[in-house]
């Protein structure tokens, strides 16, 4: 009997730790983002962002459910063949699934994130991150901190933001829009360490480093909490 109670309590704790943080997540609804020419796609608990670049698309992150993302893209007449660049903030499962929909895309991520997918680091316990099987035309490009990719119409700068994973990163697009991935969570105008973070101390240091920079951007897009407009303590 005691054993059953202990197992029951342990299960409740596991559910609380893993499920409850998702309840406070509120990504943007799918559709055009007001005041911009960008499109948000809602995929379960987070967003992917599509940025038009000439005839092509630049995409930030890749969601958890490729089938659902495909349906959303069809509704918004987005052709996955025209996605030429995908910038991953990190390689957790809920940010990488739809790369299979973008067969012509270069996949960009932090050079520090390579260790998350090459088998050298476990995400939690024995679980390792991985990317879905990529096509022949997909190539992975690892970026150094502050490296800028110049697409002519747009410039994308990576900002390393380690903590949530070893190589988590943010992307500044045209120094106007900042995409923060899971570098922090946002609630009631404050930012704090994101749920499911690997190294909370490092994430906290990342937050200290970027908190004062957020006001420089016209809009700050998180992956799970929509656009944030009130910043930190
Ligand atoms: Zn996430």
JSON list of C-alpha atoms in Angstrom, two decimals, residues 146-149 155-159 170-175 178 217:
[
{"chain": "A", "resi": 146, "resn": "UNK", "atom": "CA", "xyz": [27.04, 37.52, -33.69]},
{"chain": "A", "resi": 147, "resn": "UNK", "atom": "CA", "xyz": [27.57, 36.14, -37.18]},
{"chain": "A", "resi": 148, "resn": "UNK", "atom": "CA", "xyz": [25.38, 37.87, -39.75]},
{"chain": "A", "resi": 149, "resn": "UNK", "atom": "CA", "xyz": [23.79, 36.17, -42.76]},
{"chain": "A", "resi": 155, "resn": "UNK", "atom": "CA", "xyz": [20.05, 40.47, -42.51]},
{"chain": "A", "resi": 156, "resn": "UNK", "atom": "CA", "xyz": [19.87, 37.83, -39.79]},
{"chain": "A", "resi": 157, "resn": "UNK", "atom": "CA", "xyz": [22.26, 38.02, -36.84]},
{"chain": "A", "resi": 158, "resn": "UNK", "atom": "CA", "xyz": [22.64, 35.16, -34.39]},
{"chain": "A", "resi": 159, "resn": "UNK", "atom": "CA", "xyz": [23.03, 35.92, -30.71]},
{"chain": "A", "resi": 170, "resn": "UNK", "atom": "CA", "xyz": [18.31, 34.12, -30.62]},
{"chain": "A", "resi": 171, "resn": "UNK", "atom": "CA", "xyz": [18.08, 35.81, -34.01]},
{"chain": "A", "resi": 172, "resn": "UNK", "atom": "CA", "xyz": [17.90, 39.54, -34.73]},
{"chain": "A", "resi": 173, "resn": "UNK", "atom": "CA", "xyz": [16.31, 40.20, -38.10]},
{"chain": "A", "resi": 174, "resn": "UNK", "atom": "CA", "xyz": [17.33, 43.58, -39.57]},
{"chain": "A", "resi": 175, "resn": "UNK", "atom": "CA", "xyz": [18.08, 44.65, -35.96]},
{"chain": "A", "resi": 178, "resn": "UNK", "atom": "CA", "xyz": [14.27, 39.65, -32.17]},
{"chain": "A", "resi": 217, "resn": "UNK", "atom": "CA", "xyz": [13.97, 45.91, -30.91]}
]
